[in-house]
Amino acid sequence: MKKFTSVYDVSDPAQLVEEALHLKQAPHAYRDLGQNKTVLLVFFNPSLRTRLSTELAATNLGCHVMTMNATQGWRLEFADGVVMDGQSAEHIREAAGVMSQYADIIGVRSFPGLENKEADYSDQVMKAFVEYATVPVVSLESAIRHPLQSLADWMTIREHQRNDRPKVVLSWAPHPRVLPQAVGNSFLEWMQQAPVDLVVTHPPGYELDPAFVQHTPIIHDQDEALVGADFVYAKNWSAVHPYGEILPVEKNWVINGAKMDLTQDGYFMHCLPVRRNVVVADEVLDSQRSLVLTQAKNRLFAAQAVLKRLLS
Ligand code: AN0
Ligand code: CP
């Protein structure tokens, strides 16, 4: 594996899930692998889980870790051929070139602007790092994808499934802020490769990009979609058309106990951070049905499995 920016960088995602679950049993088994190796994590946007779990994952593999908070650094230029007399102090060509001389792996988090769909879906920041870095690049969530989250989610489903082909429902949920589509996009992309029956439910108007939905069935009636579900994965995203907007929604889409009762004794999942009683009711989040802390724990081993492959 040369980079980790989407499920399509992984030739055998189901096998990667097994490797991550194996690392969960023996997190310190590969301490020598990272000897004299440095992992650099660059955050253009905030993070709690991704930062801590990826730092710990690299440490467990014996790597040295450097984390750069780029939210307050100077602006980088990503376009080619521009006269740089504006706000950007440095071009990505130099920045990624320099970083590659200090690190053996570079992780990058960069959210979308949510104003221009074409710009965001070109995934310019992640692609530029892949192009100009001379070491492997790991997505720590890009404008349109969050593959480490999806890998941890697949692990969590694998650990809790009670039949060979569980029903997995990705449900849109309300949120007061304009959020990216990255988590939903990636979840679809990874679950399409998994042995599950996948359904997505959202209010009309919240269709995700067809390139990510592919043949996944869309059910606009949330109750109907939840019937018989083994796993309910809630996530808000802003509209794709009109891009980056919050649309009026008629029904209450919060996941509460009554909705979970429609499932087949289903589990609740969310990538976190979650807004209590907006996305999901306390009664669900605080119940035995909630897997959110397990998902967050599995982020550690997902990152470790990916870093291990890139180091091997
Ligand atoms: C981000 C998002 O929706 O992409 C990060 C999720 C991991 N969520 C928020 O900003 C609340
Ligand atoms: N789930 C997730 O990626 O969380 P952070 O934004 O805190 O890293």
mmCIF file of C-alpha atoms and ligand atoms in Angstrom:
data_model
loop_
_atom_site.group_PDB
_atom_site.id
_atom_site.type_symbol
_atom_site.label_atom_id
_atom_site.label_comp_id
_atom_site.label_asym_id
_atom_site.label_seq_id
_atom_site.Cartn_x
_atom_site.Cartn_y
_atom_site.Cartn_z
ATOM 1 C CA MET A 1 0.000 0.000 0.000
ATOM 2 C CA LYS A 2 1.467 3.360 -1.073
ATOM 3 C CA LYS A 3 -1.132 5.725 0.332
ATOM 4 C CA PHE A 4 -4.386 5.613 2.292
ATOM 5 C CA THR A 5 -6.901 8.144 1.035
ATOM 6 C CA SER A 6 -9.905 5.942 0.211
ATOM 7 C CA VAL A 7 -11.058 2.326 0.193
ATOM 8 C CA TYR A 8 -9.749 2.132 -3.368
ATOM 9 C CA ASP A 9 -6.161 2.397 -2.091
ATOM 10 C CA VAL A 10 -6.688 -0.928 -0.288
ATOM 11 C CA SER A 11 -6.637 -4.077 -2.415
ATOM 12 C CA ASP A 12 -8.234 -6.206 0.325
ATOM 13 C CA PRO A 13 -10.288 -4.071 2.758
ATOM 14 C CA ALA A 14 -11.820 -7.097 4.531
ATOM 15 C CA GLN A 15 -8.317 -8.409 5.221
ATOM 16 C CA LEU A 16 -7.256 -4.986 6.552
ATOM 17 C CA VAL A 17 -10.198 -5.184 8.985
ATOM 18 C CA GLU A 18 -8.903 -8.577 10.186
ATOM 19 C CA GLU A 19 -5.394 -7.148 10.607
ATOM 20 C CA ALA A 20 -6.752 -4.251 12.648
ATOM 21 C CA LEU A 21 -8.727 -6.666 14.865
ATOM 22 C CA HIS A 22 -5.556 -8.723 15.311
ATOM 23 C CA LEU A 23 -3.667 -5.600 16.404
ATOM 24 C CA LYS A 24 -6.395 -4.950 18.969
ATOM 25 C CA GLN A 25 -5.378 -8.249 20.602
ATOM 26 C CA ALA A 26 -1.653 -7.469 20.420
ATOM 27 C CA PRO A 27 -1.161 -3.687 20.134
ATOM 28 C CA HIS A 28 2.518 -3.809 21.108
ATOM 29 C CA ALA A 29 3.534 -6.748 18.927
ATOM 30 C CA TYR A 30 5.209 -4.624 16.229
ATOM 31 C CA ARG A 31 7.182 -2.148 18.336
ATOM 32 C CA ASP A 32 10.322 -2.634 16.253
ATOM 33 C CA LEU A 33 8.651 -1.786 12.953
ATOM 34 C CA GLY A 34 8.743 1.964 13.553
ATOM 35 C CA GLN A 35 12.282 2.169 14.877
ATOM 36 C CA ASN A 36 13.900 5.346 13.493
ATOM 37 C CA LYS A 37 10.708 6.182 11.604
ATOM 38 C CA THR A 38 8.855 9.469 11.963
ATOM 39 C CA VAL A 39 5.138 10.058 11.409
ATOM 40 C CA LEU A 40 4.065 13.658 10.792
ATOM 41 C CA LEU A 41 0.410 14.575 11.338
ATOM 42 C CA VAL A 42 -0.747 17.866 9.811
ATOM 43 C CA PHE A 43 -4.086 19.276 10.970
ATOM 44 C CA PHE A 44 -5.652 22.089 8.952
ATOM 45 C CA ASN A 45 -8.812 21.517 11.064
ATOM 46 C CA PRO A 46 -9.473 20.495 14.671
ATOM 47 C CA SER A 47 -9.657 16.913 15.931
ATOM 48 C CA LEU A 48 -9.973 14.981 19.164
ATOM 49 C CA ARG A 49 -10.101 11.280 18.172
ATOM 50 C CA THR A 50 -8.095 11.313 14.969
ATOM 51 C CA ARG A 51 -5.225 13.219 16.494
ATOM 52 C CA LEU A 52 -4.987 11.178 19.696
ATOM 53 C CA SER A 53 -5.644 7.748 18.157
ATOM 54 C CA THR A 54 -3.215 8.228 15.281
ATOM 55 C CA GLU A 55 -0.487 9.573 17.586
ATOM 56 C CA LEU A 56 -0.951 6.568 19.870
ATOM 57 C CA ALA A 57 -1.086 4.159 16.928
ATOM 58 C CA ALA A 58 2.250 5.444 15.633
ATOM 59 C CA THR A 59 3.720 5.287 19.147
ATOM 60 C CA ASN A 60 2.539 1.673 19.575
ATOM 61 C CA LEU A 61 4.450 0.805 16.395
ATOM 62 C CA GLY A 62 7.593 2.409 17.818
ATOM 63 C CA CYS A 63 7.497 5.499 15.599
ATOM 64 C CA HIS A 64 8.449 9.004 16.559
ATOM 65 C CA VAL A 65 5.431 11.324 16.092
ATOM 66 C CA MET A 66 5.269 15.019 15.230
ATOM 67 C CA THR A 67 1.895 16.760 15.125
ATOM 68 C CA MET A 68 1.552 20.101 13.401
ATOM 69 C CA ASN A 69 -1.426 22.286 14.156
ATOM 70 C CA ALA A 70 -1.808 24.065 10.835
ATOM 71 C CA THR A 71 -5.065 25.820 11.772
ATOM 72 C CA GLN A 72 -3.078 28.891 12.788
ATOM 73 C CA GLY A 73 -0.117 28.559 10.467
ATOM 74 C CA TRP A 74 0.315 30.564 7.317
ATOM 75 C CA ARG A 75 -1.795 29.819 4.301
ATOM 76 C CA LEU A 76 -0.493 27.418 1.684
ATOM 77 C CA GLU A 77 -1.055 27.873 -2.048
ATOM 78 C CA PHE A 78 -2.359 24.786 -3.866
ATOM 79 C CA ALA A 79 -2.954 26.160 -7.367
ATOM 80 C CA ASP A 80 -0.203 26.020 -9.950
ATOM 81 C CA GLY A 81 1.104 28.949 -11.951
ATOM 82 C CA VAL A 82 -0.292 31.674 -9.688
ATOM 83 C CA VAL A 83 1.493 34.880 -8.790
ATOM 84 C CA MET A 84 1.704 34.487 -5.026
ATOM 85 C CA ASP A 85 1.185 38.127 -4.065
ATOM 86 C CA GLY A 86 -1.885 37.386 -1.893
ATOM 87 C CA GLN A 87 -2.448 35.693 1.479
ATOM 88 C CA SER A 88 -0.553 32.433 0.858
ATOM 89 C CA ALA A 89 3.034 32.451 2.075
ATOM 90 C CA GLU A 90 4.203 29.107 0.708
ATOM 91 C CA HIS A 91 3.307 26.684 -2.074
ATOM 92 C CA ILE A 92 2.350 23.080 -1.362
ATOM 93 C CA ARG A 93 5.178 21.951 -3.675
ATOM 94 C CA GLU A 94 7.782 23.312 -1.243
ATOM 95 C CA ALA A 95 5.803 22.559 1.920
ATOM 96 C CA ALA A 96 5.180 18.889 1.061
ATOM 97 C CA GLY A 97 8.723 18.550 -0.268
ATOM 98 C CA VAL A 98 10.147 19.855 3.001
ATOM 99 C CA MET A 99 7.839 17.738 5.178
ATOM 100 C CA SER A 100 8.848 14.631 3.237
ATOM 101 C CA GLN A 101 12.456 15.214 4.278
ATOM 102 C CA TYR A 102 11.468 15.133 7.949
ATOM 103 C CA ALA A 103 8.941 12.289 7.937
ATOM 104 C CA ASP A 104 8.466 8.728 6.644
ATOM 105 C CA ILE A 105 4.656 9.041 6.582
ATOM 106 C CA ILE A 106 2.522 12.193 6.420
ATOM 107 C CA GLY A 107 -1.074 12.304 7.719
ATOM 108 C CA VAL A 108 -3.305 15.186 6.626
ATOM 109 C CA ARG A 109 -6.664 16.489 7.860
ATOM 110 C CA SER A 110 -8.371 19.090 5.716
ATOM 111 C CA PHE A 111 -12.099 19.899 5.752
ATOM 112 C CA PRO A 112 -14.073 21.262 2.783
ATOM 113 C CA GLY A 113 -15.011 24.928 2.456
ATOM 114 C CA LEU A 114 -18.625 23.840 1.726
ATOM 115 C CA GLU A 115 -19.142 26.762 -0.645
ATOM 116 C CA ASN A 116 -18.033 25.368 -3.996
ATOM 117 C CA LYS A 117 -18.831 21.734 -4.733
ATOM 118 C CA GLU A 118 -16.435 21.353 -7.623
ATOM 119 C CA ALA A 119 -13.549 22.754 -5.613
ATOM 120 C CA ASP A 120 -14.283 20.546 -2.598
ATOM 121 C CA TYR A 121 -14.882 17.379 -4.630
ATOM 122 C CA SER A 122 -11.584 17.864 -6.467
ATOM 123 C CA ASP A 123 -10.084 17.030 -3.027
ATOM 124 C CA GLN A 124 -7.280 19.440 -3.854
ATOM 125 C CA VAL A 125 -5.428 19.456 -0.528
ATOM 126 C CA MET A 126 -5.240 15.654 -0.167
ATOM 127 C CA LYS A 127 -4.359 15.191 -3.840
ATOM 128 C CA ALA A 128 -1.634 17.843 -3.653
ATOM 129 C CA PHE A 129 -0.029 16.139 -0.660
ATOM 130 C CA VAL A 130 -0.142 12.809 -2.493
ATOM 131 C CA GLU A 131 1.418 14.419 -5.560
ATOM 132 C CA TYR A 132 4.144 16.512 -3.953
ATOM 133 C CA ALA A 133 5.059 14.452 -0.893
ATOM 134 C CA THR A 134 7.691 11.814 -1.607
ATOM 135 C CA VAL A 135 6.513 9.626 1.297
ATOM 136 C CA PRO A 136 3.159 7.816 1.830
ATOM 137 C CA VAL A 137 0.191 10.034 2.698
ATOM 138 C CA VAL A 138 -2.643 9.028 5.053
ATOM 139 C CA SER A 139 -5.988 10.820 5.028
ATOM 140 C CA LEU A 140 -7.018 11.964 8.487
ATOM 141 C CA GLU A 141 -10.290 13.160 6.837
ATOM 142 C CA SER A 142 -10.259 15.065 3.587
ATOM 143 C CA ALA A 143 -12.859 17.344 2.010
ATOM 144 C CA ILE A 144 -14.862 14.334 0.840
ATOM 145 C CA ARG A 145 -13.673 11.206 2.666
ATOM 146 C CA HIS A 146 -12.808 9.875 6.134
ATOM 147 C CA PRO A 147 -11.387 6.393 5.452
ATOM 148 C CA LEU A 148 -9.833 5.740 8.890
ATOM 149 C CA GLN A 149 -13.253 6.296 10.433
ATOM 150 C CA SER A 150 -14.901 3.848 8.022
ATOM 151 C CA LEU A 151 -12.249 1.211 8.672
ATOM 152 C CA ALA A 152 -12.900 1.493 12.427
ATOM 153 C CA ASP A 153 -16.649 1.339 11.751
ATOM 154 C CA TRP A 154 -16.291 -1.866 9.720
ATOM 155 C CA MET A 155 -14.216 -3.368 12.573
ATOM 156 C CA THR A 156 -16.962 -2.449 15.024
ATOM 157 C CA ILE A 157 -19.663 -4.044 12.871
ATOM 158 C CA ARG A 158 -17.489 -7.129 12.423
ATOM 159 C CA GLU A 159 -17.136 -7.447 16.230
ATOM 160 C CA HIS A 160 -20.866 -7.072 16.933
ATOM 161 C CA GLN A 161 -22.657 -8.708 14.008
ATOM 162 C CA ARG A 162 -24.978 -11.578 14.886
ATOM 163 C CA ASN A 163 -25.495 -12.939 11.386
ATOM 164 C CA ASP A 164 -23.466 -13.334 8.192
ATOM 165 C CA ARG A 165 -25.060 -10.416 6.416
ATOM 166 C CA PRO A 166 -26.224 -7.703 8.833
ATOM 167 C CA LYS A 167 -28.546 -4.912 7.743
ATOM 168 C CA VAL A 168 -26.722 -1.591 8.067
ATOM 169 C CA VAL A 169 -28.645 1.683 7.805
ATOM 170 C CA LEU A 170 -26.887 5.009 7.289
ATOM 171 C CA SER A 171 -29.348 7.612 8.562
ATOM 172 C CA TRP A 172 -29.058 11.350 8.045
ATOM 173 C CA ALA A 173 -29.589 13.207 11.328
ATOM 174 C CA PRO A 174 -30.199 16.867 12.180
ATOM 175 C CA HIS A 175 -27.417 19.301 13.140
ATOM 176 C CA PRO A 176 -27.369 23.073 13.687
ATOM 177 C CA ARG A 177 -24.122 23.597 11.737
ATOM 178 C CA VAL A 178 -23.200 23.061 8.102
ATOM 179 C CA LEU A 179 -21.200 19.795 8.091
ATOM 180 C CA PRO A 180 -19.196 17.933 5.435
ATOM 181 C CA GLN A 181 -20.416 14.846 3.586
ATOM 182 C CA ALA A 182 -17.075 13.081 4.146
ATOM 183 C CA VAL A 183 -18.125 10.610 6.841
ATOM 184 C CA GLY A 184 -21.290 9.573 4.982
ATOM 185 C CA ASN A 185 -19.431 9.312 1.660
ATOM 186 C CA SER A 186 -16.716 7.100 3.105
ATOM 187 C CA PHE A 187 -19.110 4.957 5.096
ATOM 188 C CA LEU A 188 -20.985 4.153 1.866
ATOM 189 C CA GLU A 189 -17.759 3.489 -0.022
ATOM 190 C CA TRP A 190 -16.461 1.029 2.589
ATOM 191 C CA MET A 191 -19.777 -0.672 3.351
ATOM 192 C CA GLN A 192 -20.283 -1.294 -0.375
ATOM 193 C CA GLN A 193 -17.201 -3.542 -0.104
ATOM 194 C CA ALA A 194 -18.423 -5.279 3.069
ATOM 195 C CA PRO A 195 -20.711 -8.318 3.420
ATOM 196 C CA VAL A 196 -23.693 -6.249 4.604
ATOM 197 C CA ASP A 197 -27.109 -5.162 3.346
ATOM 198 C CA LEU A 198 -26.632 -1.407 3.137
ATOM 199 C CA VAL A 199 -29.429 1.163 3.015
ATOM 200 C CA VAL A 200 -29.235 4.949 3.252
ATOM 201 C CA THR A 201 -32.101 7.068 4.561
ATOM 202 C CA HIS A 202 -32.354 10.858 4.460
ATOM 203 C CA PRO A 203 -34.943 13.558 3.850
ATOM 204 C CA PRO A 204 -35.573 14.370 0.177
ATOM 205 C CA GLY A 205 -32.941 16.879 -0.948
ATOM 206 C CA TYR A 206 -30.127 15.382 1.120
ATOM 207 C CA GLU A 207 -28.985 12.976 -1.625
ATOM 208 C CA LEU A 208 -25.260 12.303 -1.401
ATOM 209 C CA ASP A 209 -23.123 12.478 -4.537
ATOM 210 C CA PRO A 210 -24.073 9.644 -6.942
ATOM 211 C CA ALA A 211 -20.397 8.632 -7.225
ATOM 212 C CA PHE A 212 -20.594 7.600 -3.559
ATOM 213 C CA VAL A 213 -24.168 6.295 -3.452
ATOM 214 C CA GLN A 214 -23.667 4.035 -6.473
ATOM 215 C CA HIS A 215 -26.300 1.269 -6.225
ATOM 216 C CA THR A 216 -27.017 1.682 -2.498
ATOM 217 C CA PRO A 217 -30.816 1.778 -2.007
ATOM 218 C CA ILE A 218 -32.169 5.130 -0.780
ATOM 219 C CA ILE A 219 -35.307 5.056 1.390
ATOM 220 C CA HIS A 220 -36.731 8.457 2.253
ATOM 221 C CA ASP A 221 -39.007 7.118 5.007
ATOM 222 C CA GLN A 222 -36.665 6.786 7.996
ATOM 223 C CA ASP A 223 -39.012 4.446 9.920
ATOM 224 C CA GLU A 224 -39.289 2.109 6.943
ATOM 225 C CA ALA A 225 -35.513 2.072 6.516
ATOM 226 C CA LEU A 226 -34.897 1.248 10.178
ATOM 227 C CA VAL A 227 -37.139 -1.830 10.254
ATOM 228 C CA GLY A 228 -35.024 -4.916 10.915
ATOM 229 C CA ALA A 229 -31.729 -2.993 11.060
ATOM 230 C CA ASP A 230 -28.808 -4.595 12.888
ATOM 231 C CA PHE A 231 -26.797 -1.357 12.866
ATOM 232 C CA VAL A 232 -28.019 2.240 12.695
ATOM 233 C CA TYR A 233 -25.260 4.661 11.717
ATOM 234 C CA ALA A 234 -26.391 8.253 12.266
ATOM 235 C CA LYS A 235 -24.591 11.203 10.711
ATOM 236 C CA ASN A 236 -25.496 14.676 9.633
ATOM 237 C CA TRP A 237 -24.336 16.143 6.359
ATOM 238 C CA SER A 238 -25.239 19.346 4.582
ATOM 239 C CA ALA A 239 -26.998 19.237 1.215
ATOM 240 C CA VAL A 240 -25.042 18.493 -1.957
ATOM 241 C CA HIS A 241 -27.631 20.430 -4.053
ATOM 242 C CA PRO A 242 -27.768 23.329 -3.243
ATOM 243 C CA TYR A 243 -24.253 22.772 -2.034
ATOM 244 C CA GLY A 244 -23.414 23.214 1.660
ATOM 245 C CA GLU A 245 -26.904 24.269 2.734
ATOM 246 C CA ILE A 246 -29.211 23.228 5.557
ATOM 247 C CA LEU A 247 -32.632 22.456 4.075
ATOM 248 C CA PRO A 248 -35.971 22.591 5.888
ATOM 249 C CA VAL A 249 -36.950 19.113 7.078
ATOM 250 C CA GLU A 250 -40.530 18.163 7.943
ATOM 251 C CA LYS A 251 -40.129 15.233 10.329
ATOM 252 C CA ASN A 252 -37.985 14.772 13.395
ATOM 253 C CA TRP A 253 -34.961 12.725 12.316
ATOM 254 C CA VAL A 254 -33.300 12.435 15.756
ATOM 255 C CA ILE A 255 -32.555 8.807 16.631
ATOM 256 C CA ASN A 256 -34.539 8.039 19.783
ATOM 257 C CA GLY A 257 -35.638 4.907 21.635
ATOM 258 C CA ALA A 258 -38.862 4.548 19.622
ATOM 259 C CA LYS A 259 -36.894 4.535 16.362
ATOM 260 C CA MET A 260 -34.377 2.025 17.712
ATOM 261 C CA ASP A 261 -37.352 -0.191 18.633
ATOM 262 C CA LEU A 262 -38.079 -0.544 14.906
ATOM 263 C CA THR A 263 -34.719 -2.272 14.480
ATOM 264 C CA GLN A 264 -33.810 -5.890 15.090
ATOM 265 C CA ASP A 265 -32.402 -5.158 18.550
ATOM 266 C CA GLY A 266 -30.017 -2.980 16.559
ATOM 267 C CA TYR A 267 -26.889 -1.176 17.636
ATOM 268 C CA PHE A 268 -26.416 2.590 17.395
ATOM 269 C CA MET A 269 -23.281 3.997 15.773
ATOM 270 C CA HIS A 270 -21.854 7.495 15.302
ATOM 271 C CA CYS A 271 -18.325 8.658 14.502
ATOM 272 C CA LEU A 272 -18.380 11.429 17.180
ATOM 273 C CA PRO A 273 -18.346 14.271 18.007
ATOM 274 C CA VAL A 274 -22.114 14.030 18.505
ATOM 275 C CA ARG A 275 -24.668 16.602 19.622
ATOM 276 C CA ARG A 276 -26.822 14.980 22.301
ATOM 277 C CA ASN A 277 -30.573 15.233 21.780
ATOM 278 C CA VAL A 278 -30.044 16.781 18.348
ATOM 279 C CA VAL A 279 -28.551 13.834 16.450
ATOM 280 C CA VAL A 280 -29.411 11.138 19.004
ATOM 281 C CA ALA A 281 -31.402 11.049 22.245
ATOM 282 C CA ASP A 282 -29.644 10.472 25.572
ATOM 283 C CA GLU A 283 -31.698 7.286 26.040
ATOM 284 C CA VAL A 284 -29.983 5.739 22.985
ATOM 285 C CA LEU A 285 -26.497 7.130 23.501
ATOM 286 C CA ASP A 286 -26.449 6.027 27.149
ATOM 287 C CA SER A 287 -27.905 2.575 26.438
ATOM 288 C CA GLN A 288 -26.261 -0.799 25.852
ATOM 289 C CA ARG A 289 -27.139 -0.362 22.172
ATOM 290 C CA SER A 290 -24.602 2.408 21.655
ATOM 291 C CA LEU A 291 -21.236 1.456 20.125
ATOM 292 C CA VAL A 292 -19.798 4.968 19.885
ATOM 293 C CA LEU A 293 -16.997 4.422 22.413
ATOM 294 C CA THR A 294 -16.038 1.121 20.777
ATOM 295 C CA GLN A 295 -15.874 2.868 17.402
ATOM 296 C CA ALA A 296 -13.567 5.487 18.907
ATOM 297 C CA LYS A 297 -11.406 2.765 20.481
ATOM 298 C CA ASN A 298 -11.187 0.991 17.138
ATOM 299 C CA ARG A 299 -9.857 4.177 15.538
ATOM 300 C CA LEU A 300 -6.575 3.357 17.314
ATOM 301 C CA PHE A 301 -6.258 -0.078 15.731
ATOM 302 C CA ALA A 302 -7.516 1.102 12.347
ATOM 303 C CA ALA A 303 -4.729 3.681 12.297
ATOM 304 C CA GLN A 304 -2.232 1.123 13.532
ATOM 305 C CA ALA A 305 -3.166 -1.357 10.788
ATOM 306 C CA VAL A 306 -2.800 1.331 8.111
ATOM 307 C CA LEU A 307 0.513 2.669 9.441
ATOM 308 C CA LYS A 308 1.825 -0.875 9.801
ATOM 309 C CA ARG A 309 1.104 -1.620 6.142
ATOM 310 C CA LEU A 310 2.708 1.639 5.022
ATOM 311 C CA LEU A 311 5.818 0.894 7.114
ATOM 312 C CA SER A 312 6.120 -2.741 6.006
HETATM 313 C C1 AN0 B 1 -16.896 16.712 11.327
HETATM 314 C C2 AN0 B 1 -17.619 16.166 10.104
HETATM 315 O O1 AN0 B 1 -18.825 16.058 10.126
HETATM 316 O O2 AN0 B 1 -16.961 15.847 9.116
HETATM 317 C C3 AN0 B 1 -15.891 15.715 11.840
HETATM 318 C C4 AN0 B 1 -16.428 14.345 12.028
HETATM 319 C C5 AN0 B 1 -15.379 13.334 12.343
HETATM 320 N N1 AN0 B 1 -17.852 16.981 12.372
HETATM 321 C C6 AN0 B 1 -17.961 18.160 12.945
HETATM 322 O O3 AN0 B 1 -17.318 19.093 12.575
HETATM 323 C C7 AN0 B 1 -18.943 18.287 14.053
HETATM 324 N N1 CP B 2 -14.433 10.879 14.471
HETATM 325 C C1 CP B 2 -13.442 11.753 14.313
HETATM 326 O O1 CP B 2 -12.720 11.776 13.323
HETATM 327 O O2 CP B 2 -13.297 12.620 15.364
HETATM 328 P P1 CP B 2 -12.301 13.860 15.448
HETATM 329 O O3 CP B 2 -12.845 14.902 14.505
HETATM 330 O O4 CP B 2 -12.351 14.279 16.878
HETATM 331 O O5 CP B 2 -10.942 13.425 15.022
#
